[in-house]
Short mmCIF file of C-alpha atoms and ligand atoms in Angstrom, two decimals:
data_model
loop_
_atom_site.label_atom_id
_atom_site.label_comp_id
_atom_site.label_asym_id
_atom_site.label_seq_id
_atom_site.Cartn_x
_atom_site.Cartn_y
_atom_site.Cartn_z
CA UNK A 174 28.19 -55.21 -28.34
CA UNK A 175 30.37 -55.19 -25.22
CA UNK A 176 30.41 -51.78 -22.99
CA UNK A 177 33.72 -50.13 -21.60
CA UNK A 178 32.18 -47.65 -19.17
CA UNK A 179 34.61 -44.39 -17.24
CA UNK A 180 33.39 -43.75 -13.84
CA UNK A 181 35.49 -40.43 -12.99
CA UNK A 182 33.31 -40.02 -9.58
CA UNK A 183 34.29 -36.76 -8.15
CA UNK A 184 37.15 -36.10 -10.47
CA UNK A 185 38.47 -33.40 -13.12
CA UNK A 186 37.10 -29.60 -13.65
CA UNK A 187 35.55 -29.01 -17.02
CA UNK A 188 39.39 -27.89 -17.82
CA UNK A 189 40.79 -30.72 -16.82
CA UNK A 190 37.73 -32.99 -18.74
CA UNK A 191 38.56 -31.11 -22.14
CA UNK A 192 42.31 -32.24 -21.80
CA UNK A 193 41.59 -35.65 -20.91
CA UNK A 194 39.04 -35.98 -24.23
CA UNK A 195 41.59 -34.36 -26.77
CA UNK A 196 44.03 -37.16 -25.64
CA UNK A 197 41.92 -39.73 -25.24
CA UNK A 198 40.02 -38.98 -28.47
CA UNK A 199 43.59 -39.70 -29.97
CA UNK A 200 43.51 -43.30 -28.97
CA UNK A 201 40.27 -43.98 -30.00
CA UNK A 202 39.84 -46.36 -33.38
CA UNK A 203 36.94 -48.31 -34.79
CA UNK A 204 34.56 -46.80 -31.99
CA UNK A 205 31.92 -49.30 -33.63
CA UNK A 206 33.68 -52.07 -32.41
CA UNK A 207 32.72 -51.60 -29.13
CA UNK A 208 31.12 -49.36 -27.33
CA UNK A 209 32.90 -47.04 -25.21
CA UNK A 210 31.36 -44.72 -22.39
CA UNK A 211 32.78 -41.78 -20.54
CA UNK A 212 30.70 -40.83 -16.88
CA UNK A 213 32.16 -37.54 -16.05
CA UNK A 214 30.98 -34.99 -13.24
CA UNK A 215 27.68 -33.34 -14.14
CA UNK A 216 29.64 -29.90 -14.11
CA UNK A 217 31.90 -31.49 -17.07
CA UNK A 218 28.97 -33.03 -19.47
CA UNK A 219 27.99 -30.19 -21.45
CA UNK A 220 31.84 -29.56 -22.35
CA UNK A 221 32.39 -33.23 -22.93
CA UNK A 222 29.10 -33.47 -24.90
CA UNK A 223 30.05 -30.93 -26.91
CA UNK A 224 33.32 -32.75 -27.54
CA UNK A 225 32.73 -35.88 -28.29
CA UNK A 226 30.38 -35.05 -30.99
CA UNK A 227 30.83 -37.72 -33.74
CA UNK A 228 33.45 -39.51 -32.09
CA UNK A 229 31.76 -42.32 -31.60
CA UNK A 230 32.58 -42.24 -27.65
CA UNK A 231 29.22 -41.65 -25.59
CA UNK A 232 28.18 -39.33 -22.49
CA UNK A 233 26.95 -40.82 -19.55
CA UNK A 234 25.95 -39.37 -15.79
CA UNK A 235 26.42 -40.84 -12.82
CA UNK A 236 23.57 -40.40 -10.69
CA UNK A 237 20.16 -38.76 -10.95
CA UNK A 238 16.75 -38.16 -9.88
CA UNK A 239 13.91 -40.31 -10.14
CA UNK A 240 11.51 -36.92 -10.72
CA UNK A 241 11.19 -34.83 -14.02
CA UNK A 242 11.57 -31.15 -12.11
CA UNK A 243 10.23 -30.03 -9.00
CA UNK A 244 11.63 -28.59 -5.32
CA UNK A 245 14.79 -31.27 -5.06
CA UNK A 246 17.59 -28.90 -4.17
CA UNK A 247 21.11 -30.22 -5.34
CA UNK A 248 19.47 -32.72 -7.84
CA UNK A 249 19.39 -33.47 -11.08
CA UNK A 250 16.88 -34.58 -13.72
CA UNK A 251 16.75 -37.14 -16.15
CA UNK A 252 15.41 -34.76 -18.95
CA UNK A 253 18.15 -32.52 -18.00
CA UNK A 254 20.89 -35.06 -19.09
CA UNK A 255 19.33 -36.07 -21.97
CA UNK A 256 19.50 -32.46 -23.50
CA UNK A 257 23.46 -32.52 -22.95
CA UNK A 258 23.56 -35.67 -24.83
CA UNK A 259 23.33 -38.36 -22.07
CA UNK A 260 22.40 -41.75 -23.21
CA UNK A 261 23.62 -43.70 -20.07
CA UNK A 262 23.14 -43.36 -16.21
CA UNK A 263 24.58 -44.92 -13.46
CA UNK A 264 22.26 -45.97 -11.20
CA UNK A 265 22.73 -47.06 -7.52
CA UNK A 266 26.53 -47.16 -7.12
CA UNK A 267 27.98 -48.62 -4.14
CA UNK A 268 29.04 -45.57 -3.30
CA UNK A 269 25.80 -43.67 -3.48
CA UNK A 270 24.56 -46.56 -1.70
CA UNK A 271 26.64 -46.91 1.40
CA UNK A 272 28.34 -43.07 1.57
CA UNK A 273 24.98 -41.44 0.85
CA UNK A 274 22.10 -44.00 1.60
CA UNK A 275 20.55 -44.61 -1.28
CA UNK A 276 17.79 -47.71 -0.31
CA UNK A 277 16.67 -50.21 -3.06
CA UNK A 278 13.73 -48.77 -2.93
CA UNK A 279 15.10 -45.18 -4.41
CA UNK A 280 17.29 -46.96 -6.66
CA UNK A 281 14.34 -48.67 -8.11
CA UNK A 282 12.73 -45.31 -8.73
CA UNK A 283 15.64 -44.43 -10.68
CA UNK A 284 15.39 -47.25 -12.54
CA UNK A 285 11.69 -46.61 -13.16
CA UNK A 286 12.23 -43.35 -14.05
CA UNK A 287 15.15 -44.12 -16.41
CA UNK A 288 13.11 -46.46 -18.10
CA UNK A 289 9.81 -43.98 -18.45
CA UNK A 290 12.34 -40.99 -20.46
CA UNK A 291 14.57 -43.21 -22.80
CA UNK A 292 17.55 -43.18 -21.05
CA UNK A 293 19.62 -46.35 -20.38
CA UNK A 294 20.30 -47.04 -16.91
CA UNK A 295 23.32 -49.19 -15.43
CA UNK A 296 22.23 -50.92 -12.31
CA UNK A 297 25.10 -51.68 -10.03
CA UNK A 298 24.89 -54.81 -7.44
CA UNK A 299 27.52 -55.81 -5.30
CA UNK A 300 28.24 -57.93 -1.87
CA UNK A 301 30.20 -56.16 0.94
CA UNK A 302 32.94 -58.69 2.33
CA UNK A 303 31.01 -59.25 5.01
CA UNK A 304 28.37 -60.65 3.08
CA UNK A 305 30.73 -62.65 1.04
CA UNK A 306 32.28 -63.88 4.00
CA UNK A 307 29.28 -65.29 4.70
CA UNK A 308 28.27 -67.27 2.03
CA UNK A 309 25.38 -64.61 1.23
CA UNK A 310 27.05 -63.34 -2.40
CA UNK A 311 24.29 -64.85 -4.28
CA UNK A 312 21.69 -63.93 -2.46
CA UNK A 313 22.64 -60.14 -2.31
CA UNK A 314 22.98 -59.85 -5.36
CA UNK A 315 20.01 -61.39 -6.01
CA UNK A 316 17.56 -59.55 -3.39
CA UNK A 317 19.16 -56.07 -5.20
CA UNK A 318 18.62 -57.12 -9.29
CA UNK A 319 14.94 -57.43 -8.14
CA UNK A 320 14.00 -54.87 -5.84
CA UNK A 321 16.02 -52.71 -8.81
CA UNK A 322 13.42 -53.87 -11.32
CA UNK A 323 10.47 -54.33 -9.16
CA UNK A 324 7.26 -53.16 -11.53
CA UNK A 325 9.80 -53.14 -14.91
CA UNK A 326 10.16 -56.88 -15.36
CA UNK A 327 9.40 -56.53 -18.53
CA UNK A 328 11.94 -53.38 -19.84
CA UNK A 329 14.73 -56.01 -18.70
CA UNK A 330 15.95 -55.43 -21.65
CA UNK A 331 16.59 -51.98 -21.77
CA UNK A 332 19.05 -51.83 -18.46
CA UNK A 333 22.65 -52.88 -17.63
CA UNK A 334 23.86 -54.40 -14.53
CA UNK A 335 27.11 -53.85 -13.29
CA UNK A 336 28.53 -56.52 -11.18
CA UNK A 337 31.08 -54.24 -8.31
CA UNK A 338 32.15 -56.17 -5.30
CA UNK A 339 32.19 -53.72 -2.25
CA UNK A 340 35.24 -55.02 -1.29
CA UNK A 341 36.97 -55.10 -5.19
CA UNK A 342 36.12 -51.14 -5.65
CA UNK A 343 38.96 -48.82 -5.19
CA UNK A 344 41.32 -51.55 -3.11
CA UNK A 345 43.56 -52.66 -5.76
CA UNK A 346 42.04 -56.29 -4.66
CA UNK A 347 39.66 -57.41 -7.78
CA UNK A 348 37.38 -60.42 -7.85
CA UNK A 349 39.17 -63.36 -9.70
CA UNK A 350 37.64 -63.55 -13.23
CA UNK A 351 36.40 -66.79 -12.43
CA UNK A 352 34.22 -65.78 -9.17
CA UNK A 353 33.27 -62.64 -11.65
CA UNK A 354 32.21 -64.97 -14.24
CA UNK A 355 29.81 -67.29 -11.89
CA UNK A 356 27.93 -63.92 -10.17
CA UNK A 357 27.73 -63.30 -14.08
CA UNK A 358 26.02 -66.17 -14.78
CA UNK A 359 23.84 -66.19 -11.20
CA UNK A 360 22.34 -62.29 -12.49
CA UNK A 361 21.81 -63.83 -16.17
CA UNK A 362 19.80 -66.72 -14.31
CA UNK A 363 18.07 -64.12 -12.20
CA UNK A 364 16.95 -62.29 -15.26
CA UNK A 365 15.88 -65.09 -16.70
CA UNK A 366 13.39 -65.78 -14.13
CA UNK A 367 12.38 -62.27 -14.15
CA UNK A 368 11.33 -61.68 -17.35
CA UNK A 369 11.44 -65.17 -19.26
CA UNK A 370 10.80 -63.19 -22.85
CA UNK A 371 13.88 -61.43 -22.54
CA UNK A 372 15.94 -61.21 -25.63
CA UNK A 373 18.63 -61.22 -24.21
CA UNK A 374 20.31 -57.74 -24.38
CA UNK A 375 20.98 -56.68 -20.44
CA UNK A 376 24.99 -56.76 -20.65
CA UNK A 377 26.70 -57.42 -16.96
CA UNK A 378 29.98 -55.77 -16.48
CA UNK A 379 32.23 -56.42 -13.84
CA UNK A 380 33.80 -53.53 -12.01
CA UNK A 381 36.25 -53.15 -9.24
CA UNK A 382 40.12 -52.87 -8.96
CA UNK A 383 39.79 -53.00 -13.22
CA UNK A 384 43.65 -51.68 -14.81
CA UNK A 385 45.20 -52.00 -17.99
CA UNK A 386 47.20 -55.28 -16.64
CA UNK A 387 43.83 -57.43 -15.56
CA UNK A 388 41.59 -56.50 -18.36
CA UNK A 389 42.36 -58.11 -20.69
CA UNK A 390 42.07 -61.17 -17.81
CA UNK A 391 38.50 -60.41 -17.18
CA UNK A 392 37.58 -60.00 -21.27
CA UNK A 393 38.82 -63.80 -22.11
CA UNK A 394 35.45 -64.49 -20.35
CA UNK A 395 32.12 -64.27 -22.79
CA UNK A 396 30.03 -63.21 -19.49
CA UNK A 397 31.81 -60.57 -18.86
CA UNK A 398 30.02 -58.03 -21.76
CA UNK A 399 31.58 -55.16 -20.31
CA UNK A 400 33.62 -53.22 -17.34
CA UNK A 401 32.89 -50.49 -15.49
CA UNK A 402 36.18 -48.64 -14.54
CA UNK A 403 37.02 -45.66 -11.67
CA UNK A 404 40.64 -45.28 -10.65
CA UNK A 405 41.91 -46.51 -14.00
CA UNK A 406 40.06 -44.33 -15.86
CA UNK A 407 41.30 -41.34 -14.75
CA UNK A 408 44.16 -41.50 -17.46
CA UNK A 409 42.99 -41.59 -20.78
CA UNK A 410 45.93 -43.80 -21.97
CA UNK A 411 45.15 -46.34 -19.19
CA UNK A 412 41.33 -46.26 -19.77
CA UNK A 413 42.42 -46.58 -23.72
CA UNK A 414 44.59 -49.57 -23.27
CA UNK A 415 41.25 -51.04 -21.29
CA UNK A 416 38.92 -50.38 -23.75
CA UNK A 417 41.55 -52.11 -26.81
CA UNK A 418 42.09 -54.63 -24.10
CA UNK A 419 40.18 -57.54 -25.98
P1 PGA B 151 37.98 -48.52 -9.21
O1 PGA B 151 36.14 -48.04 -9.09
O2 PGA B 151 37.71 -49.37 -10.65
O3 PGA B 151 38.33 -47.65 -9.11
O4 PGA B 151 37.67 -50.24 -8.14
C1 PGA B 151 34.97 -48.90 -10.30
C2 PGA B 151 33.72 -48.49 -9.98
O5 PGA B 151 33.45 -48.22 -8.74
O6 PGA B 151 32.76 -48.05 -10.70
#
């Protein structure tokens, strides 16, 4: 089933979250026909979990720490997220990589921890503009995928991957659906090589300037098995349009 995920980033207080979810749920019909996921900030997860209960809309976090507990000031562990009802965690988002300096090694530790704890990671990969211009897109994406999955190669069915070209995030300039499809196919090949026994359960999502008007163009390609939506997910009506764009 295709997965349409909202990444709110550092937006919405608790009361704004309550208001959003009440409005959004009015647009939700047949939630069983697609997977719908909201990833609010940590502070909104509790109230979001309560409001989403029984709606068929799932809850995820935007980040996690790889240890279960300990002296890690300011961090949030996977057991804490699971107790709030989170079924997914976004791992290695480009803002985590490039603003907060997360390395492939750290991202790998988080992926391993997610699999151990039984929460489904959405691993984000994507090239910078200079990589694309240097013809390095496939090399960069392959390295990110291989490093993130190091040691958990047999478990690729338990993760999803979001292809998010860095230059397309928050810029209003999405990849063309054809360019996205080429990278999605490539990631599938890399996954086959990493885990020949995989049952093909890893969905490859596209993210980067997805809006209601361009979502149908992406979703008409079967290789695009979902979307990770930032800015346009902040408005419940716009996000619902994207959710029902196919
Ligand atoms: P955007 O963000 O939709 O605002 O480009 C996507 C993302 O960062 O996941």
